[in-house]
XYZ file of C-alpha atoms in Angstrom:
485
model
C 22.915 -51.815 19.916
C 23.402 -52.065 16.282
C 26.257 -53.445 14.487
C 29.294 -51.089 13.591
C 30.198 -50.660 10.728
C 33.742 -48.451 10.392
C 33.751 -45.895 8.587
C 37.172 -43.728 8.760
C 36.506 -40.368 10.118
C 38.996 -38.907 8.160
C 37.712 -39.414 5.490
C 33.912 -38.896 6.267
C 35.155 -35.663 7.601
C 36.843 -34.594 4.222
C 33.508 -35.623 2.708
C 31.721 -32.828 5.133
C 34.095 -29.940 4.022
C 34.020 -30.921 0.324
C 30.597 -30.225 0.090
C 30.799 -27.170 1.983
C 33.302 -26.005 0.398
C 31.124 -26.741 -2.862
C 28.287 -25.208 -1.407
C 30.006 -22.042 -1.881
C 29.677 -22.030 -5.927
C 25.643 -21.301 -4.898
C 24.935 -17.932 -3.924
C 26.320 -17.828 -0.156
C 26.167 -15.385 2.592
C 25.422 -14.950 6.067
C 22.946 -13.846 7.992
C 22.549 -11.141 10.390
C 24.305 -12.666 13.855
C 26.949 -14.422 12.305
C 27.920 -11.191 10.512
C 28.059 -9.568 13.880
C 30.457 -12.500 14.667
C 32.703 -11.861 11.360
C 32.879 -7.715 12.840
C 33.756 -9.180 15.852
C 36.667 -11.735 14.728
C 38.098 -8.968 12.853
C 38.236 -6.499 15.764
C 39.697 -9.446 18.104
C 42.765 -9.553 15.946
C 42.649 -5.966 15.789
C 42.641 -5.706 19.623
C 39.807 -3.591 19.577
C 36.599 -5.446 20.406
C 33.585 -4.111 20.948
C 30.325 -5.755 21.473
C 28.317 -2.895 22.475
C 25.654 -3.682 19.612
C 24.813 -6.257 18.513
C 23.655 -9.709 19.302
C 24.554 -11.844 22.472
C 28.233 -12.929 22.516
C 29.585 -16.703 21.261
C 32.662 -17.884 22.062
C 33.264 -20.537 19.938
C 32.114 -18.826 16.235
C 34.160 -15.690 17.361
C 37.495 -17.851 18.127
C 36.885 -19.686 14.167
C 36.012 -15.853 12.922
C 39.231 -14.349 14.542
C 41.439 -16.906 13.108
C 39.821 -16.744 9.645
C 40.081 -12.332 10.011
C 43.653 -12.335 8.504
C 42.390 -13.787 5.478
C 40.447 -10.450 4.879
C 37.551 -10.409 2.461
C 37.684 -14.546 2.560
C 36.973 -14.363 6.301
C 33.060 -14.382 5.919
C 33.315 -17.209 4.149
C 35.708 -19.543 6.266
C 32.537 -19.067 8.955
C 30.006 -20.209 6.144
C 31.770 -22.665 5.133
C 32.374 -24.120 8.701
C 28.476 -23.234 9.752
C 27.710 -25.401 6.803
C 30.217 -28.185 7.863
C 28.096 -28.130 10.424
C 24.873 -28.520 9.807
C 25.715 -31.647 7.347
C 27.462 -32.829 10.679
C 24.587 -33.079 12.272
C 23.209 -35.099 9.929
C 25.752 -37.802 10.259
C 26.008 -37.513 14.253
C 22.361 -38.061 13.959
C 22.933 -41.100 12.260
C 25.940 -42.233 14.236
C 23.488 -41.943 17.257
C 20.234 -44.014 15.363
C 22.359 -46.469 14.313
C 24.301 -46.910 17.592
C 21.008 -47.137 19.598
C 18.593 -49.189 17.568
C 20.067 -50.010 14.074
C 21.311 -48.034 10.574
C 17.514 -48.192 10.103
C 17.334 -45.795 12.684
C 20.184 -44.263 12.122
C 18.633 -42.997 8.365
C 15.210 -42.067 10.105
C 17.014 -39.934 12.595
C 19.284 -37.803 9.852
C 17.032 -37.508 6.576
C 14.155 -35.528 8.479
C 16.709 -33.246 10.373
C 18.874 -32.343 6.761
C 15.570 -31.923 4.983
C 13.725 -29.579 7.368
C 13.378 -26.706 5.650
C 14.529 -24.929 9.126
C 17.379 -26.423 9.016
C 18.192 -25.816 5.721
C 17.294 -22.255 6.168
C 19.843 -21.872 9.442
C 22.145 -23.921 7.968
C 22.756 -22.269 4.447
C 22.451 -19.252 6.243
C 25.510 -19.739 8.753
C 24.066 -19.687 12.043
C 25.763 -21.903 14.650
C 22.773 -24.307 15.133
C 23.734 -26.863 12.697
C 27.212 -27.061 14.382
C 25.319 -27.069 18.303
C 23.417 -30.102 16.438
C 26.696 -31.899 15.907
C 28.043 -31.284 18.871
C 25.874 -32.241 21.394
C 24.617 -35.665 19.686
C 28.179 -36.235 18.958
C 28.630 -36.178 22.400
C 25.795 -38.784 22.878
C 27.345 -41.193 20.641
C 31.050 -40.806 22.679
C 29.196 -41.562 25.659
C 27.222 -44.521 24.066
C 30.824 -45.595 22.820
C 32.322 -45.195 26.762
C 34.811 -42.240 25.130
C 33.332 -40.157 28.172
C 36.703 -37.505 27.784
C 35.666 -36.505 24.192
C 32.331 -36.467 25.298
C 33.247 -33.529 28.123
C 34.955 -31.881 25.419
C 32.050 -31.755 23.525
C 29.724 -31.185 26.183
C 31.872 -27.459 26.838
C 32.324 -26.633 22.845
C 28.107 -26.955 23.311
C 28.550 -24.529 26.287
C 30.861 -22.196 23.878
C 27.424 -21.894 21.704
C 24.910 -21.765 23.423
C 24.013 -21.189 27.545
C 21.174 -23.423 27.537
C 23.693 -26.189 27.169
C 25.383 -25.206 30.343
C 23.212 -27.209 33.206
C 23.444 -30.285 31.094
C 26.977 -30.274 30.682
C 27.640 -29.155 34.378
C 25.283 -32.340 35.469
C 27.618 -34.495 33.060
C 30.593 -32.861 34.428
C 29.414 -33.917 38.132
C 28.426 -37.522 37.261
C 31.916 -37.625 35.914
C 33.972 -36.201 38.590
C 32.416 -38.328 41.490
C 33.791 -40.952 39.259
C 36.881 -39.809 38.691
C 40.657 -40.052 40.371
C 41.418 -36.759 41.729
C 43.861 -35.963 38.920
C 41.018 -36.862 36.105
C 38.493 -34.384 38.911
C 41.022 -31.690 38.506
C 40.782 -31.668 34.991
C 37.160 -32.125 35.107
C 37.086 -28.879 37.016
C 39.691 -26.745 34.572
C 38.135 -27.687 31.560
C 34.407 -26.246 33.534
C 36.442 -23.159 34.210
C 36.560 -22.173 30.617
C 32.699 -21.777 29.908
C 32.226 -18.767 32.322
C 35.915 -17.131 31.333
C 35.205 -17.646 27.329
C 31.286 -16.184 27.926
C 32.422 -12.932 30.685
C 35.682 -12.078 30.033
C 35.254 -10.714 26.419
C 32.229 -9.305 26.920
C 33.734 -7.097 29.689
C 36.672 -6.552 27.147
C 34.009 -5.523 24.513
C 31.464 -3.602 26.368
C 32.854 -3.299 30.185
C 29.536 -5.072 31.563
C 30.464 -8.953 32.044
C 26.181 -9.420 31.711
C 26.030 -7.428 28.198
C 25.131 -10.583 26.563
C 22.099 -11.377 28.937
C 21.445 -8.095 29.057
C 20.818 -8.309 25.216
C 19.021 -11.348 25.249
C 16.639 -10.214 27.481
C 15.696 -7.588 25.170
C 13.766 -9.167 22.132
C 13.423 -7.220 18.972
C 9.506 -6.794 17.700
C 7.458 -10.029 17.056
C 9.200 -12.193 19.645
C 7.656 -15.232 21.185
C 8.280 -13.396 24.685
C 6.118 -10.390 23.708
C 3.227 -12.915 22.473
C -0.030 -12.768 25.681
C 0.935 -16.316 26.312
C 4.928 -16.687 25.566
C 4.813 -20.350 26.950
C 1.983 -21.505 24.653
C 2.946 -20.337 21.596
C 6.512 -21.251 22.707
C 5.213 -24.855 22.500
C 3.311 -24.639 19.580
C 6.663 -23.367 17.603
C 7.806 -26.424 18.796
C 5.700 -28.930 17.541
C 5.626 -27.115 14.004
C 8.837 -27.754 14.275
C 8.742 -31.384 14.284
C 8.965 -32.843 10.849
C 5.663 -34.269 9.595
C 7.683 -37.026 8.531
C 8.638 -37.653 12.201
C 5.276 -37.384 13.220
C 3.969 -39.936 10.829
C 7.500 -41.980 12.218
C 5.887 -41.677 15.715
C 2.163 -42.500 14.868
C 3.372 -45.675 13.016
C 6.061 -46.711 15.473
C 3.249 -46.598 18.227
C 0.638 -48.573 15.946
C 3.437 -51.113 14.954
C 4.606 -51.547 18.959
C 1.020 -52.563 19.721
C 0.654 -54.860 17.102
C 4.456 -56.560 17.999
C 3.038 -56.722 21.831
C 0.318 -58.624 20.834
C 1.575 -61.037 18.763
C 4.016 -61.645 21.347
C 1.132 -62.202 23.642
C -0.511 -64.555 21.244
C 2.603 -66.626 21.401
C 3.095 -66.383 17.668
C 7.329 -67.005 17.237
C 9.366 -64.289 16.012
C 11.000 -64.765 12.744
C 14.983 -65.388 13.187
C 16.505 -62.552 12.616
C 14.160 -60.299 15.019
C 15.111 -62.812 17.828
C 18.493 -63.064 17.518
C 18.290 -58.732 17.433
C 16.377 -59.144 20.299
C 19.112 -60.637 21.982
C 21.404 -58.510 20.927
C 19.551 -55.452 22.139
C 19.047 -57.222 25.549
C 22.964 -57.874 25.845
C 23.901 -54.508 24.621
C 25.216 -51.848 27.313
C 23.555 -49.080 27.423
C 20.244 -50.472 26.951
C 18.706 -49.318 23.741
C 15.450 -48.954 25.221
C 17.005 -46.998 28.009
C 19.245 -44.650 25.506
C 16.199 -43.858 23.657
C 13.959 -42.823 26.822
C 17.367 -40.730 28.242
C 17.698 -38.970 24.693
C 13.821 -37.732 24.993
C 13.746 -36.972 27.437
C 17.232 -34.861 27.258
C 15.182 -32.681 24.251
C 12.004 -32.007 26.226
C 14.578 -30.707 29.637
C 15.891 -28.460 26.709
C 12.296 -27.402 25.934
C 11.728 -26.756 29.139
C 14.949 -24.956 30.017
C 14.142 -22.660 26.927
C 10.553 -21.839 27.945
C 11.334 -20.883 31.219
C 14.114 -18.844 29.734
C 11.389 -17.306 27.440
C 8.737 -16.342 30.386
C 11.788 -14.240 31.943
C 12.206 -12.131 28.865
C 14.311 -13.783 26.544
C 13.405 -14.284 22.999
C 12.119 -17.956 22.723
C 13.137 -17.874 18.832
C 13.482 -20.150 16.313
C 16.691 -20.629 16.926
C 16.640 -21.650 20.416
C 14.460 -24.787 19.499
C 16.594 -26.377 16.911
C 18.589 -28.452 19.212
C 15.516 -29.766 21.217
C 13.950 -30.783 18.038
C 16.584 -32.571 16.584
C 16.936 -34.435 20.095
C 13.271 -35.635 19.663
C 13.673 -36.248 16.646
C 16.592 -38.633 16.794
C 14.667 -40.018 19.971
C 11.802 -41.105 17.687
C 14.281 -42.458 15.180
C 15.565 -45.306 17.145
C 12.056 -45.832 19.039
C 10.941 -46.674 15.491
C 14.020 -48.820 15.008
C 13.701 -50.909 18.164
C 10.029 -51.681 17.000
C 11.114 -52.332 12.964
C 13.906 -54.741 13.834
C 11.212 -56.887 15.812
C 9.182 -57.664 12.563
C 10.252 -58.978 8.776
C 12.135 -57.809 6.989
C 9.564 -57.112 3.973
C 7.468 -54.871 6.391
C 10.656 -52.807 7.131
C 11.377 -52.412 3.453
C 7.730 -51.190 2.902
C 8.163 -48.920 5.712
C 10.919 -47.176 4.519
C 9.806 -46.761 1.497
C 6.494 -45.181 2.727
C 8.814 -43.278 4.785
C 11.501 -42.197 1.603
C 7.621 -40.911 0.138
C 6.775 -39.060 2.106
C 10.059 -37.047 3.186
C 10.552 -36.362 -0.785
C 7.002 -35.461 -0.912
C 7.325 -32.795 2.327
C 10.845 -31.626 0.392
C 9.758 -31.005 -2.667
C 6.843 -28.961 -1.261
C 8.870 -27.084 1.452
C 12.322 -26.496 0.357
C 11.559 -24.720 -3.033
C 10.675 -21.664 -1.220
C 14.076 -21.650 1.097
C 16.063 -21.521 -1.199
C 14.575 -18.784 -3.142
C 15.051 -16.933 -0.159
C 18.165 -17.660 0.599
C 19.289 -17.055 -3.098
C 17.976 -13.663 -2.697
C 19.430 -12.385 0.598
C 22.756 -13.879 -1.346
C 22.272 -11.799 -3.876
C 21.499 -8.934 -1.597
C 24.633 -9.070 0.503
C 26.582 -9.663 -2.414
C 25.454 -6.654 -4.169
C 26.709 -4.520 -1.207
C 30.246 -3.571 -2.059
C 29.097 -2.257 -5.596
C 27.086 -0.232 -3.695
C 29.802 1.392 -1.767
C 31.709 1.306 -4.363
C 29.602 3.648 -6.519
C 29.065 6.011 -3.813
C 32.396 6.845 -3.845
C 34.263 4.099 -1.347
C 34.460 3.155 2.095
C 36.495 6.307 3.536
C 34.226 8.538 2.085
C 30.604 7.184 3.541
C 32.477 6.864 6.804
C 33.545 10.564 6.469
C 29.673 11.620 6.573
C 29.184 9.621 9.804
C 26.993 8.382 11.404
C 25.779 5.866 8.982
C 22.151 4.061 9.618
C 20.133 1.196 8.294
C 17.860 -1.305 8.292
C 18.638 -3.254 12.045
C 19.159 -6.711 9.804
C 22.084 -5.078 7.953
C 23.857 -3.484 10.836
C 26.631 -6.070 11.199
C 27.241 -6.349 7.138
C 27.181 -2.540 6.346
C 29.846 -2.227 8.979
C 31.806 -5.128 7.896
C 32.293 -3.808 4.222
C 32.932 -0.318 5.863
C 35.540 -1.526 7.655
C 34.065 -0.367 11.200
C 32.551 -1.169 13.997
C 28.832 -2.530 14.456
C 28.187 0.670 17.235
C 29.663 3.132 14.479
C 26.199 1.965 12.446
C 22.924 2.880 13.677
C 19.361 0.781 13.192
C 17.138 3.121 11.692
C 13.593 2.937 14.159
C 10.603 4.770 12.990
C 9.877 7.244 15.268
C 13.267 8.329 16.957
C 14.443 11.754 15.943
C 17.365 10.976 13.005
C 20.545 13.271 12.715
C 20.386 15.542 9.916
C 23.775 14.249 8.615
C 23.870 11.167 8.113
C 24.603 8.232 5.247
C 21.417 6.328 5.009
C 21.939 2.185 3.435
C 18.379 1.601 2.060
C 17.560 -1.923 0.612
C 15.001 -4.107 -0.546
C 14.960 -7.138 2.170
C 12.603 -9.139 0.013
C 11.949 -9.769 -3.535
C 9.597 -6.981 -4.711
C 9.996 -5.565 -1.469
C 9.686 -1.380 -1.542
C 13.150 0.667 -0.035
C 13.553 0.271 3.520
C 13.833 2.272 6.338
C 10.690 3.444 4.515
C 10.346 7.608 3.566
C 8.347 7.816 6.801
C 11.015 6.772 9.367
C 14.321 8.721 7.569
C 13.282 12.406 7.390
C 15.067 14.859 6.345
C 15.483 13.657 2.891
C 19.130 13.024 1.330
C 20.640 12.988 -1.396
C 20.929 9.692 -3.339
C 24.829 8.778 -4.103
C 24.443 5.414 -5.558
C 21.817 2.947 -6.768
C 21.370 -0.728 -7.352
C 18.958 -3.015 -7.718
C 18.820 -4.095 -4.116
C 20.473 -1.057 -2.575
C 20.280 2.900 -2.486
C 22.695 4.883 -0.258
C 21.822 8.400 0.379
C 23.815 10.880 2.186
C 23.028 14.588 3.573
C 26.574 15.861 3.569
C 29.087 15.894 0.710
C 31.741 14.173 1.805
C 35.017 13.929 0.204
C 36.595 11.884 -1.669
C 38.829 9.250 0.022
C 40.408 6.175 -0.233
C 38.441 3.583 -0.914
């Protein structure tokens, strides 16, 4: 393994939510699931849940989004700022886990491609949880690496409280565990596995009254999904090799290239220089085996592949999303491969590596990233602009008073969170299903020089327009009111 070098967590942890916390002076928001999660935190304290609409349930965001509800209109942003806490997490778990394996070398090849893919960035900025599953689950890897196998458990179930797919790996940890345990340590083992199907069922049935809502959901992608493709499982894996940095690809092409050529200088009997031998020795001392931990971390991303393209070719959605925490598994995997093989040779051929590497991750940033964060800057701007809205149509209490209200099927969980309602209470707007005549219609323009949407074809009858703004236009067909606002 490579040498530790202690770091307080403390204070690496205060690091993390500083720049979150900073990250909030940029134009912030969420995006459409964590919104629904905000709704949802709000109605928990409320003791009215209800998850009827929506996306599938999450434990764990809705138990941070509950707490932060009492804070009112700061609540959204406790979530973005922990989402975001998050995602730079998994940048230094990745790292922990490189380093741990095969070296800091690895260590910086395992977190640099994973913070600067612009699909990371985009999740990340945008508050989904996969930034925080990231952190997670390969903190867990480097508590089991460590021997801390408790707080590895306890990670392995706050995984489960994200995401399902999570669930058989944890349970298999969980079993290895307990037929090594004492049977008080097995009946803990067995409580703390009780709360992933009680945190996932329970509310749902509180929410909805159907314990399998969230499946249910799933199972039903919205237009464009990689289960609706001819071939779900092959363009499944295709997503996932896009996915891949190049950078990590290049990592991988060299690392093989550079393995041969260590193999057969080894065969030639030329003598390693001192310090690869004495890492060498190191590596063969070290418990787990390095080689070992980087073969059981690969091949723990491609089960996840797998797992989520079976998943896919029974209906559910195969997104983005889903492949996030596969990728960064393979990519951390090809991190310390490359590290096992750079430690072997001098020192000035590792320098020249990374800086061939630091090239060409700057070069794939500078070309990629630009474009994120324009978009993410404008759906900012969008979501912020959404209370002025209301606000000039005449509040809150009065658009709610010309019920039902119906937008675009993004904007769902944000409309209702500034209207102070539930999700169900707003309606997606889908061309071709018969509208109510009364109605308050949230029409907005989802890109930059994008036209109004629901477009004039999917919203007859017309309304009349109450208030206008650059990104929004809210029309009603009734004349509600005046209320509170």
């Amino acid at each position: 393994m490579g040498a530790r070098i202690r770091t307080p967590v403390i204070t690496v942890a205060g690091a993390i939510l500083l720049l979150a916390l900073l990250s909030l002076i940029a134009p912030s928001t969420a995006t459409y699931d964590p919104w629904a999660w905000i709704v949802w935190g709000r109605e928990v304290v409320h003791g009215d849940l209800n998850t009827v609409d929506g996306p599938s349930w999450k434990p764990l965001p809705v138990v941070v989004t509950a707490l932060a509800a009492p804070l009112g209109s700061v609540a959204p942003d406790v979530w973005i700022v922990v989402a975001r806490a998050g995602a730079l997490a998994a940048g230094v778990s990745a790292f922990l886990v490189g380093r741990r394996v095969a070296g800091p070398v690895a260590g910086v090849l395992a977190a640099v491609p994973l913070l600067l893919a612009p699909w990371f960035f985009w999740h990340g900025w945008l508050a989904n949880s996969e930034g925080l599953l990231v952190a997670i689950v390969l903190g867990a890897i480097a508590a089991e690496l460590d021997g801390r196998r408790r707080l590895a458990l306890a990670l392995g179930i706050a995984a489960g409280l994200l995401r399902p797919e999570a669930w058989p790996f944890v349970g298999l940890y969980a079993a290895w565990l307990f037929w090594r345990a004492t049977p008080r340590g097995r009946v803990g083992i067995v409580a703390a596995m009780a709360v992933l199907p009680l945190a996932w069922l329970l509310p749902e049935k509180w929410g909805s009254g159907d314990y399998w809502r969230a499946a249910t959901r799933a199972q039903n992608p919205d237009p464009g999904a990689v289960s609706l493709t001819a071939r779900p499982w092959l363009t499944l894996l295709r997503n996932f090799t896009e996915m891949i940095p190049l950078s990590a690809w290049v990592v991988l092409v060299a690392t093989a290239l550079l393995a041969v050529a260590v193999a057969v200088r080894a065969r030639r009997g030329a003598g390693a220089p001192p310090r690869a031998a004495s890492l060498s020795a190191d590596a063969r001392t070290a418990r787990p085996d390095p080689l070992v931990a980087t073969a059981v971390i690969a091949a723990f991303g491609l089960a996840w592949f797998l797992l989520v393209l079976v998943m896919t070719e029974r209906g559910f959605s195969g997104n983005e999303r889903y492949l996030i925490q596969p990728v960064a598994l393979i990519v951390v995997a090809i991190a310390c491969a490359a590290g096992l093989v750079l430690r072997e040779l001098p020192r000035p051929v590792t320098a020249v590596a990374l800086g061939a590497f630091a090239v060409l991750v700057v070069v794939t940033a500078v070309s990629e990233l630009p474009k994120q964060v324009r978009r993410v800057t404008y759906e900012a701007h969008l979501v912020d602009e959404l209370p002025d809205a209301i606000a000039a149509a005449g509040g809150a209490a009065r658009l709610r008073a010309c019920a039902p209200v119906r937008t675009l099927n993004l904007m769902v969980p944000q409309v209702a969170w500034q209207l102070r309602t539930h999700a169900s209470d707003v309606s997606a707007v889908v061309k071709g299903t018969p509208q109510p005549r009364e109605a308050v219609l949230f029409r907005l323009r989802l890109t930059q020089g994008d036209s109004l949407r629901p477009s004039l074809a999917a919203i007859a009858p017309r309304r009349r327009v109450l208030a206008r703004t650059p990104h929004w236009q809210i029309e009603a067909t009734c004349r509600p009111t005046t209320g509170a606002r």
